C-alpha positions as a printed NumPy array, in Angstrom:
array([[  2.96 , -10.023,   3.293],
       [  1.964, -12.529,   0.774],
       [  1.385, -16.222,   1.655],
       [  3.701, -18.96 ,  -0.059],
       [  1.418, -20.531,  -2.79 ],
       [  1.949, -23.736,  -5.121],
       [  3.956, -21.67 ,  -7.419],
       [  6.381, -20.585,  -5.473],
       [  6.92 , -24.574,  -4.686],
       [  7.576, -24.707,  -8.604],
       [  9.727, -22.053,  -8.449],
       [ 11.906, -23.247,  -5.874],
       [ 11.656, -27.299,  -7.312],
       [ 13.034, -25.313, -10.405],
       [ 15.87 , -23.707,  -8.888],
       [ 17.181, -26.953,  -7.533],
       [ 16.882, -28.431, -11.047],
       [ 18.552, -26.002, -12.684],
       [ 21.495, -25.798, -10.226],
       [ 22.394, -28.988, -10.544],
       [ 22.982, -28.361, -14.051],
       [ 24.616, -24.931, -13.516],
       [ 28.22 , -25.284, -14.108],
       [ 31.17 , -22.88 , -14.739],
       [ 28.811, -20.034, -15.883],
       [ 26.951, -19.679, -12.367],
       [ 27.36 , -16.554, -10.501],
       [ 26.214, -15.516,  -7.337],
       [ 25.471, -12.178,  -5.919],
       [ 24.396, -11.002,  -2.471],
       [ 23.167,  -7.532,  -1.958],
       [ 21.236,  -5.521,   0.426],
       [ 19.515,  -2.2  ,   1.549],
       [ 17.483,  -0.437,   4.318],
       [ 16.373,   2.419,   6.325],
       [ 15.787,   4.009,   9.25 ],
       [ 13.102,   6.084,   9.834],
       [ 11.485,   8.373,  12.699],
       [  8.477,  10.163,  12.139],
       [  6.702,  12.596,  14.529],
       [  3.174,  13.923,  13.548],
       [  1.171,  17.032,  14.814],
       [ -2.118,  15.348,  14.784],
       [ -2.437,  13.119,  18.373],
       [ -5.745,  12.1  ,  18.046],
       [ -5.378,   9.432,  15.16 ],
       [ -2.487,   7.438,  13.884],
       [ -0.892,   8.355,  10.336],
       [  0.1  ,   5.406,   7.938],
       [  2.695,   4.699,   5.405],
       [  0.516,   2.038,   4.123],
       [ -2.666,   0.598,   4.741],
       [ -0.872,  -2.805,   6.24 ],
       [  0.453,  -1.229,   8.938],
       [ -1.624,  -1.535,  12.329],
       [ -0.47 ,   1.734,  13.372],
       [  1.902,   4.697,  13.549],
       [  2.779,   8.161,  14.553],
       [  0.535,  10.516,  16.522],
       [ -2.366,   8.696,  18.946],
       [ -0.226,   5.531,  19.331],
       [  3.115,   6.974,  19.546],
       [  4.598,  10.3  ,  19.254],
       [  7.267,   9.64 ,  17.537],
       [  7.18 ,   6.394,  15.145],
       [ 10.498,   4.699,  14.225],
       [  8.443,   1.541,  12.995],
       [  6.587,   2.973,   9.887],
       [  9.393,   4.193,   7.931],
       [ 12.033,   1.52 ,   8.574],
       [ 13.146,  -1.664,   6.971],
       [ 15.635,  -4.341,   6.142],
       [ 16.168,  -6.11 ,   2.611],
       [ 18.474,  -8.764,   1.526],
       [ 18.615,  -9.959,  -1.788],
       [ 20.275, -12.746,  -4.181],
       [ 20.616, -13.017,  -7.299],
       [ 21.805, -15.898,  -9.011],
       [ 22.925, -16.672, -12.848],
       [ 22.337, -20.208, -14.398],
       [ 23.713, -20.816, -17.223],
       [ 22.836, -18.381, -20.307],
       [ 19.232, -18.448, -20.334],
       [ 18.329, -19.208, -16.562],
       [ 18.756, -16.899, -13.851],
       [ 16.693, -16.291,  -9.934],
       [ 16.202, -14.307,  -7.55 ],
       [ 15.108, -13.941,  -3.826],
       [ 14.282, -11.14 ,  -1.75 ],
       [ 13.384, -11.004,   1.811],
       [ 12.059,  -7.914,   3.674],
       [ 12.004,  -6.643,   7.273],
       [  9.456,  -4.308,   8.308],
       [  6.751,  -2.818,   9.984],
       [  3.661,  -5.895,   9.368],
       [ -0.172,  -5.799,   9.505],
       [  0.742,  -8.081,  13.452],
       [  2.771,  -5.238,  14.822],
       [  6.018,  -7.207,  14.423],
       [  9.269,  -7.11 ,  12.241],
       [  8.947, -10.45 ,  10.781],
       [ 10.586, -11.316,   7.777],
       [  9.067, -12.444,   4.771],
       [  9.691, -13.283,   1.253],
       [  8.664, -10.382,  -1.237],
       [ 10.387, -11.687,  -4.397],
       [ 11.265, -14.922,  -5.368],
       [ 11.316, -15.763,  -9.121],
       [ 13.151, -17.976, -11.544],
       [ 13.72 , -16.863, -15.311],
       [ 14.078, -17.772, -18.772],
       [ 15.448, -15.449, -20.985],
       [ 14.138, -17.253, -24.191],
       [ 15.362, -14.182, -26.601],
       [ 17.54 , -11.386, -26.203],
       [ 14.284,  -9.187, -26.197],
       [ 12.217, -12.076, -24.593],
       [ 12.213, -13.228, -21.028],
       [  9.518, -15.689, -19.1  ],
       [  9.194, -15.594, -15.196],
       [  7.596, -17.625, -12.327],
       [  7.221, -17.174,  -8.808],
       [  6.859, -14.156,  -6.643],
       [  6.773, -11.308,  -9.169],
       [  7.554,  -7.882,  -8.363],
       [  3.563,  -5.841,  -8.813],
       [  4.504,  -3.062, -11.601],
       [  1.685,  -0.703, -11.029],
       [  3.948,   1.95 , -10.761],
       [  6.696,   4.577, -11.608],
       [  9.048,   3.11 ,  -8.895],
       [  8.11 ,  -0.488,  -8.824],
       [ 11.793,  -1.915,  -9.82 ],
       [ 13.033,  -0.105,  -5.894],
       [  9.723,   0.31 ,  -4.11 ],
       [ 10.862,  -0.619,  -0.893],
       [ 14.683,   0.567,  -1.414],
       [ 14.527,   4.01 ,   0.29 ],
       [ 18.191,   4.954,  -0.953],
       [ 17.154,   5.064,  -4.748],
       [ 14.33 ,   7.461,  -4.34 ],
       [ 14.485,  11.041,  -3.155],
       [ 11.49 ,  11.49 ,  -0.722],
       [ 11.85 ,   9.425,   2.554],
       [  8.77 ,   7.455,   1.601],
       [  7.096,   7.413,  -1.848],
       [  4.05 ,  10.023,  -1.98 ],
       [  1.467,   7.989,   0.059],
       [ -1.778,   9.366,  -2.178],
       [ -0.919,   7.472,  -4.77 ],
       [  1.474,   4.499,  -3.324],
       [ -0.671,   4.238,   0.53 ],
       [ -3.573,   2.586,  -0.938],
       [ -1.885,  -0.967,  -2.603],
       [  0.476,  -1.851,   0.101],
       [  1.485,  -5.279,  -2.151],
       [  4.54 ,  -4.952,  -3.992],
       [  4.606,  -8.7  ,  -5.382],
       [  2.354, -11.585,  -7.652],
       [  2.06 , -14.731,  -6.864],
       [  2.115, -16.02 , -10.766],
       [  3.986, -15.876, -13.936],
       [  4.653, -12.924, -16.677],
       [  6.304, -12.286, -19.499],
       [  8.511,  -9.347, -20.294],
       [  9.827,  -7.789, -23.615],
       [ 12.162,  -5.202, -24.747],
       [ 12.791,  -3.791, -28.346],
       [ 14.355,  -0.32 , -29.707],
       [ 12.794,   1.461, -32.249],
       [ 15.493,   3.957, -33.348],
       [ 16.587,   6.391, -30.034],
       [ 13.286,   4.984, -28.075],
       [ 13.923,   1.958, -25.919],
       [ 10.268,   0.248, -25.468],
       [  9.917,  -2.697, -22.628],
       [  6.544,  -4.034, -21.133],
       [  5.026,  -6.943, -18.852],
       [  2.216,  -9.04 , -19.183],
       [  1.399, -10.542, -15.74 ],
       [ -1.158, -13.106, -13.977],
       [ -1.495, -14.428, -11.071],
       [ -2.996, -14.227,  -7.585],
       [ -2.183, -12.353,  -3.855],
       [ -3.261, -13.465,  -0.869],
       [ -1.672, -10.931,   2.259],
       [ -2.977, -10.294,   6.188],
       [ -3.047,  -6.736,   6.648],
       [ -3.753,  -5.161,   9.662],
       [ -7.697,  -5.038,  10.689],
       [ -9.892,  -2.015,  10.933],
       [ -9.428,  -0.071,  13.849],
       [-13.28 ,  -0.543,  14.655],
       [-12.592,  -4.488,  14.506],
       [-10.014,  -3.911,  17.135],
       [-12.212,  -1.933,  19.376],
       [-15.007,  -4.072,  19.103],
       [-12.538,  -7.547,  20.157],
       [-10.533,  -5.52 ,  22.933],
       [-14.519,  -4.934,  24.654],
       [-15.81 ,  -8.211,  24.117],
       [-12.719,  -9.089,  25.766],
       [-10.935, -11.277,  22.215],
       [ -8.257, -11.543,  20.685],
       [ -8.737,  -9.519,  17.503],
       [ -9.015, -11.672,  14.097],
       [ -6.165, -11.269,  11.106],
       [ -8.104,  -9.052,   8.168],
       [ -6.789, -10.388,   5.041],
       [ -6.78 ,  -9.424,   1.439],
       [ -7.435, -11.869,  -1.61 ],
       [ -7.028, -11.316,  -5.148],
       [ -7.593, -13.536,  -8.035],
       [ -8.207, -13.413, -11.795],
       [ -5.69 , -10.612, -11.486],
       [ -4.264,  -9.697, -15.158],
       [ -2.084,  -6.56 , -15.539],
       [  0.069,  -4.99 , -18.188],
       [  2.809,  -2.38 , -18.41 ],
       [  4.678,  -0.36 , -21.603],
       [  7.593,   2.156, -20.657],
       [  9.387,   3.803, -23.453],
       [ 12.656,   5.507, -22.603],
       [ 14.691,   8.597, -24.729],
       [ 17.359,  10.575, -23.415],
       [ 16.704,  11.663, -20.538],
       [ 12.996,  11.018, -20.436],
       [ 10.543,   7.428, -19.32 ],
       [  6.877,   7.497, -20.083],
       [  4.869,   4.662, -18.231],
       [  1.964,   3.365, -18.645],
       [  0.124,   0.241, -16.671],
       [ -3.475,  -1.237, -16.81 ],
       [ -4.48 ,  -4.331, -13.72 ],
       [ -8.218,  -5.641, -13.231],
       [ -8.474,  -8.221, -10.499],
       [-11.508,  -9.822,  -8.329],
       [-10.723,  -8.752,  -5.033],
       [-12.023, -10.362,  -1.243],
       [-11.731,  -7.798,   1.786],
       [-12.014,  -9.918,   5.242],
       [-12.015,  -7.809,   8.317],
       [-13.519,  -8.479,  11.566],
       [-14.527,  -5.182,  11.714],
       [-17.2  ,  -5.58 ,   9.08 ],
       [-17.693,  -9.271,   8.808],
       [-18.664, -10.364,  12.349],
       [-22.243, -11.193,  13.036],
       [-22.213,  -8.481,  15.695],
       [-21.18 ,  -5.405,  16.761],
       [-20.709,  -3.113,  19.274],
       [-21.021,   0.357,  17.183],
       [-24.01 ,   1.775,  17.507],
       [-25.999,   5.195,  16.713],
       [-25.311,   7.378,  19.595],
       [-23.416,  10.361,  18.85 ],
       [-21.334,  10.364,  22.337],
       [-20.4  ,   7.068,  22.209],
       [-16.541,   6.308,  21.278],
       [-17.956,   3.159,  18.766],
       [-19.734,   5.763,  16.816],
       [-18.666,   5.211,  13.51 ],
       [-21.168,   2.445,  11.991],
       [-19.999,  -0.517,   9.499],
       [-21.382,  -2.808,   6.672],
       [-21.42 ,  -5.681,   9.411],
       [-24.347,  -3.988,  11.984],
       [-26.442,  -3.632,   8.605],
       [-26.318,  -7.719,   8.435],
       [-27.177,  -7.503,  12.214],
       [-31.158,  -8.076,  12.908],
       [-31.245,  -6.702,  15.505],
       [-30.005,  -3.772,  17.114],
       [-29.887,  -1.967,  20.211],
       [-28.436,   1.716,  20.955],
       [-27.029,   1.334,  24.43 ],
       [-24.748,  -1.492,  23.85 ],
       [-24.702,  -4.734,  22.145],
       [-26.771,  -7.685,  21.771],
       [-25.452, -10.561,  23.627],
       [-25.576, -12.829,  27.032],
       [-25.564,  -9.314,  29.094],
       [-28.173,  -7.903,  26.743],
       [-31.332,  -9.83 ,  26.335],
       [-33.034,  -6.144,  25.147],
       [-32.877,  -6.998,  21.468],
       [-34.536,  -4.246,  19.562],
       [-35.231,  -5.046,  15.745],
       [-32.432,  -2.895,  13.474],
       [-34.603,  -0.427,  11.697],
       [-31.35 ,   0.353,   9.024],
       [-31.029,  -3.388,   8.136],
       [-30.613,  -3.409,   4.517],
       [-28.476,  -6.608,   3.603],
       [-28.692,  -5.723,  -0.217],
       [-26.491,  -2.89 ,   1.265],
       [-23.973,  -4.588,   2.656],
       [-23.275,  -7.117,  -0.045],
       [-22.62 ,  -3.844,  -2.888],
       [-20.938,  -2.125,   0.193],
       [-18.624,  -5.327,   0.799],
       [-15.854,  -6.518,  -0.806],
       [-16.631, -10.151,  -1.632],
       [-15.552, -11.077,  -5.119],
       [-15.563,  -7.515,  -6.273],
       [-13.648,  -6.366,  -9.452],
       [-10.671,  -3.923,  -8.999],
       [ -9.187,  -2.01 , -11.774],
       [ -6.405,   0.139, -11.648],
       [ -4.093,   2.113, -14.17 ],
       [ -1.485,   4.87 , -13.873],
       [  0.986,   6.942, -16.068],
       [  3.763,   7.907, -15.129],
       [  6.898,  10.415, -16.707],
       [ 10.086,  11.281, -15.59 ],
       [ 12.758,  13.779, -17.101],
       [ 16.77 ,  13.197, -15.191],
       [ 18.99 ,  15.131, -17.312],
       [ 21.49 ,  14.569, -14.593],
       [ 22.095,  17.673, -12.357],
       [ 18.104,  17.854, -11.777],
       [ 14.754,  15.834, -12.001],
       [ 11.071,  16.05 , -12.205],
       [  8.928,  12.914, -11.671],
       [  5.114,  13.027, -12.196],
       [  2.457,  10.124, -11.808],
       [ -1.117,  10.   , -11.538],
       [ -3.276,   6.889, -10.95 ],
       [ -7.   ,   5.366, -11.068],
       [ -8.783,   2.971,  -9.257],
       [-12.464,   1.522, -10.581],
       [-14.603,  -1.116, -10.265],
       [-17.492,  -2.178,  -8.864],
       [-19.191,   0.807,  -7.902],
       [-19.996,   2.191,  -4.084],
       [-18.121,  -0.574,  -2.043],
       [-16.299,   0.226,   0.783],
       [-12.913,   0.951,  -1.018],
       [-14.325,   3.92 ,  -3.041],
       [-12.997,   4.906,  -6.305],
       [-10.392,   7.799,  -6.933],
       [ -7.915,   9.777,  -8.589],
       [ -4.749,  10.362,  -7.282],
       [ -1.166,  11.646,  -8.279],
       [  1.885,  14.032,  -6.973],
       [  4.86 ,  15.971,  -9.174],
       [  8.02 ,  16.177,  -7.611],
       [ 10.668,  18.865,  -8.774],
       [ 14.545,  18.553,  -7.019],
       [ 17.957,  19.739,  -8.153],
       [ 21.474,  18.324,  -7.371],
       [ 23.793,  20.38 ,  -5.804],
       [ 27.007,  18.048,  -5.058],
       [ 25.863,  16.042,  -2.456],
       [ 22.83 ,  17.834,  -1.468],
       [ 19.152,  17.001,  -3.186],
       [ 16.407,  19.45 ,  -2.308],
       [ 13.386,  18.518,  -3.544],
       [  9.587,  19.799,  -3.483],
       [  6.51 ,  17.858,  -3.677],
       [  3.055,  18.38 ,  -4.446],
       [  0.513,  15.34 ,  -4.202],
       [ -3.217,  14.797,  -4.265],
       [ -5.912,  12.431,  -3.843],
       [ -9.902,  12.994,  -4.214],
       [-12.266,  10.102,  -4.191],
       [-14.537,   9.585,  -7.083],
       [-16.936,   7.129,  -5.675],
       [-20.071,   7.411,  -4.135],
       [-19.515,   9.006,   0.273],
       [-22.935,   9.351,   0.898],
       [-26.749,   7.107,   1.142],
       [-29.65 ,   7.689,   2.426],
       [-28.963,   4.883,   4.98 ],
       [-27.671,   6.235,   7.882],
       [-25.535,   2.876,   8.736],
       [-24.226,   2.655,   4.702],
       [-23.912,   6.607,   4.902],
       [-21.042,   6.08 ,   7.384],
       [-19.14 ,   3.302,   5.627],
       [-19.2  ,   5.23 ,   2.567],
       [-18.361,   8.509,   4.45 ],
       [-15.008,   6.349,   6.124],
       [-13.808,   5.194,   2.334],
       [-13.536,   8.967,   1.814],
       [ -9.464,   9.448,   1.595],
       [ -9.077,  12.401,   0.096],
       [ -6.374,  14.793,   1.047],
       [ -3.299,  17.202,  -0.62 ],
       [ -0.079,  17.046,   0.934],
       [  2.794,  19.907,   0.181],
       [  6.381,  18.263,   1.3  ],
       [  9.525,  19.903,   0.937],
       [ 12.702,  17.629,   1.94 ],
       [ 16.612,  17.439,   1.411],
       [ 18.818,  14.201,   1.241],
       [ 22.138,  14.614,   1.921],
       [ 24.916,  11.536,   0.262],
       [ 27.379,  11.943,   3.184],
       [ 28.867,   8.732,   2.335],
       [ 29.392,   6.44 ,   0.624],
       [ 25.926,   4.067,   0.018],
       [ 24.584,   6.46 ,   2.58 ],
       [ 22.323,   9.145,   2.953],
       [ 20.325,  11.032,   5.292],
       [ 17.133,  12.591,   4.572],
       [ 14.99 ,  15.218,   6.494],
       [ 11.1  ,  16.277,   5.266],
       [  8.205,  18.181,   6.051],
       [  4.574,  17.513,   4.904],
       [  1.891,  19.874,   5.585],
       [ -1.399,  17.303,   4.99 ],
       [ -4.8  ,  19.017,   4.294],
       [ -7.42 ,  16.237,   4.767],
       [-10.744,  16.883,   2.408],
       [-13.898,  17.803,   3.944],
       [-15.716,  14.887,   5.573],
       [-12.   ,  12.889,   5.177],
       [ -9.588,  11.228,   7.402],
       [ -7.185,  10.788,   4.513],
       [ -3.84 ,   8.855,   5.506],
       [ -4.89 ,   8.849,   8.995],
       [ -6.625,   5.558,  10.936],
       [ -7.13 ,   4.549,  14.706],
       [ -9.21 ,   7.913,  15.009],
       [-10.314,   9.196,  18.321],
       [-13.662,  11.01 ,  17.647],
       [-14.212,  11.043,  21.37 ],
       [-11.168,  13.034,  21.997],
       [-12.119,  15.557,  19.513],
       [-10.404,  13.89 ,  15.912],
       [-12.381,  15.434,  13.096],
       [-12.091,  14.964,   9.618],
       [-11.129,  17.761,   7.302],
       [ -7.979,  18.792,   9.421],
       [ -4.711,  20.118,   8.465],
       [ -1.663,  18.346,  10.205],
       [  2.36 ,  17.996,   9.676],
       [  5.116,  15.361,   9.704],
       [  8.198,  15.932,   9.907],
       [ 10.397,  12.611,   9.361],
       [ 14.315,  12.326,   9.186],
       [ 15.594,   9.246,   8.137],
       [ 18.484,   7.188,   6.873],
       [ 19.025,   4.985,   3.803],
       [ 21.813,   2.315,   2.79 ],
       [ 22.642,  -0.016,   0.461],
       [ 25.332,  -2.861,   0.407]])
């Protein structure tokens, strides 16, 4: 998802150094891991998502989605020396261009200075949260995809930067943390208004991209027995490019019956407006836009905005069953378009053998600002509304070895006024927000 970027050149000039040295006490190992995924949802008049990179999914676009919920990972790791070791991880999976192609989520080269003291550059793995370590590998969770209020919102799972890491034992408590900083720069698919507004004018729909910089973040877990506590703090300033809000003009407009109905930051810029369709060669009606407020659209924009985010996390795995509860925060710059919230889920499951039932409860109610007195910045605030609760009750079944097969069902209750997880909405077929809907998903996960 994430471009390659100077250091990454570093990182791999490093690994060529340092192999050259590497002698006797080199080792090599190759692993990898994936799933397969199918997904069916009840709601047929907008498209759910795993993540928010993801052009589509299951429901308008497809009935059943075997894209969303499916990947392919392959990773090395390699040992140089005693104090010098790397690693590389490629991913296959659904992208923000519709297609499976690979790319490179981890790539990092290490010092281990200390026993309790390591140094790392490269692509870093993002450690905002419980799971972080095996985000992506489906096999070493128990849901078929992590709770998506809290883990839909930051699809990036990697830093383009350098951290440090630390461990240290204070009688039975094991305590490790991360210092991190760095950069991400990753194309994610556009709005579904931008795509709308390209397919009529007849384009080919722009890339919508994601830029972060000045990003800083730090993590503490402690571990005892059978328990982890987590902890992590990340500010950023943080550049949303879509053509859905950024173009000059626009083809949404006012009318209630029209299927461009919902309005953006980008017709707010536009000086003029007209309610039948838009201005252009065809349209030389060009009626002055009585909403234009442009000190609107730069607070409801993301351009150079900060981003802060924190979560906690604890888990209890005595062995024979688990519990696993997380809550998160995002803040910032007040009112934009990506709205503050809380979010969070508690999932209980037991062990039986081979068999793992588990239950799930998760939330997510936006905290921010969803509505103005501007009709145009109204809207845009009313479509960063997320908010939603989703019960989920699932079993995974280990019927082999590295293998297992999942089956679960989530019963989603979107907020009032929310399309929560759901995108590519269909107003004109008769979507509304503030709808219950299910998905029921079966899946399979494997690791070699």
């Amino acid at each position: 998802m994430a471009r390659p970027s100077l250091v990454l050149g570093i990182t791999a000039l490093g690994l060529v150094a340092t192999a050259v040295t590497a002698q006797e006490s080199s080792a090599f190992r190759f692993s990898g891991f994936g799933s397969l995924g199918a997904t069916r949802s009840s709601e047929d008049k907008a498209d759910f998502l795993t993540n928010f990179a993801m052009p589509d999914g299951p429901g308008f676009t497809r009935n059943t989605d075997v894209k969303g919920d499916s990947r392919l990972g392959l990773q090395g790791d390699l040992r140089l020396g005693e104090h010098f070791s790397a690693v590389a991880q490629v991913i296959s999976e659904h992208r923000y261009d519709g297609t499976f192609k690979p790319y490179l989520n981890i790539a990092t080269l290490k010092l281990q200075a200390l026993p309790g003291l390591a140094f790392r550059v490269g692509r870093i793995p993002y450690s905002a949260y419980l799971i972080s370590d095996f985000q992506k590998v489906g096999y070493a969770q128990p849901w078929v995809r992590p709770p998506v209020e809290v883990y839909q919102f930051n699809p990036l799972t990697s830093v383009d930067g350098a951290d440090l890491t630390w461990q240290a034992n204070a009688g039975a408590v094991a305590f490790s943390g991360q210092f991190l900083g760095g950069s991400i720069k990753a194309k994610i698919a556009p709005s579904s208004i931008g795509v709308k507004q390209y397919a009529a004018l007849g384009q080919e729909v722009p890339e919508a991209e994601w830029t972060s910089k000045q990003m800083y973040t730090a993590s503490l877990a402690a571990n005892w027995g059978s328990n982890t506590l987590r902890a992590f703090y990340g500010s950023m300033k943080g550049t949303y490019d879509d053509p859905g809000y950024d173009q000059p003009y626009s083809v949404t407009f006012l009318a209630n019956n029209s299927p461009f109905s919902t309005l953006r930051a980008d017709l707010i810029l536009n000086p003029y407006f007209n309610p039948a369709q838009p201005p252009g060669p065809t349209n030389p009606l060009m009626i002055p836009n009585p909403y234009k407020n442009v000190a609107l659209a730069d607070k409801l924009q993301i351009k150079d905005k900060k981003v802060t985010y924190l979560s906690a996390a604890y888990s209890y795995d005595p062995g024979n069953w688990f519990l696993m509860i997380e809550q998160s925060w995002k803040g910032g710059d007040a009112d934009t378009m990506l709205s503050d919230f809380q979010a969070g889920y508690a999932t209980l499951g037991a062990r039986l053998g081979n068999w793992t039932p588990y239950a799930t409860y998760a939330w997510k109610r936006t905290t921010g600002s969803t509505s103005d007195v501007n009709p145009i910045g109204n809207a845009v605030l009313r479509a960063s509304n997320h908010g939603q609760s989703t019960v989920s009750g699932g079993l995974r079944w280990d019927f082999y070895k590295n293998l297992a097969f999942k089956i679960q069902y989530d019963s989603v209750k979107n907020e009032d006024l929310s399309a929560g997880a759901l995108t590519n909405t269909h107003p004109e077929l008769g979507f509304k927000p503030g709808q219950r809907y299910s998905l029921t998903t079966a899946a399979i996960d494997f690791v070699f």
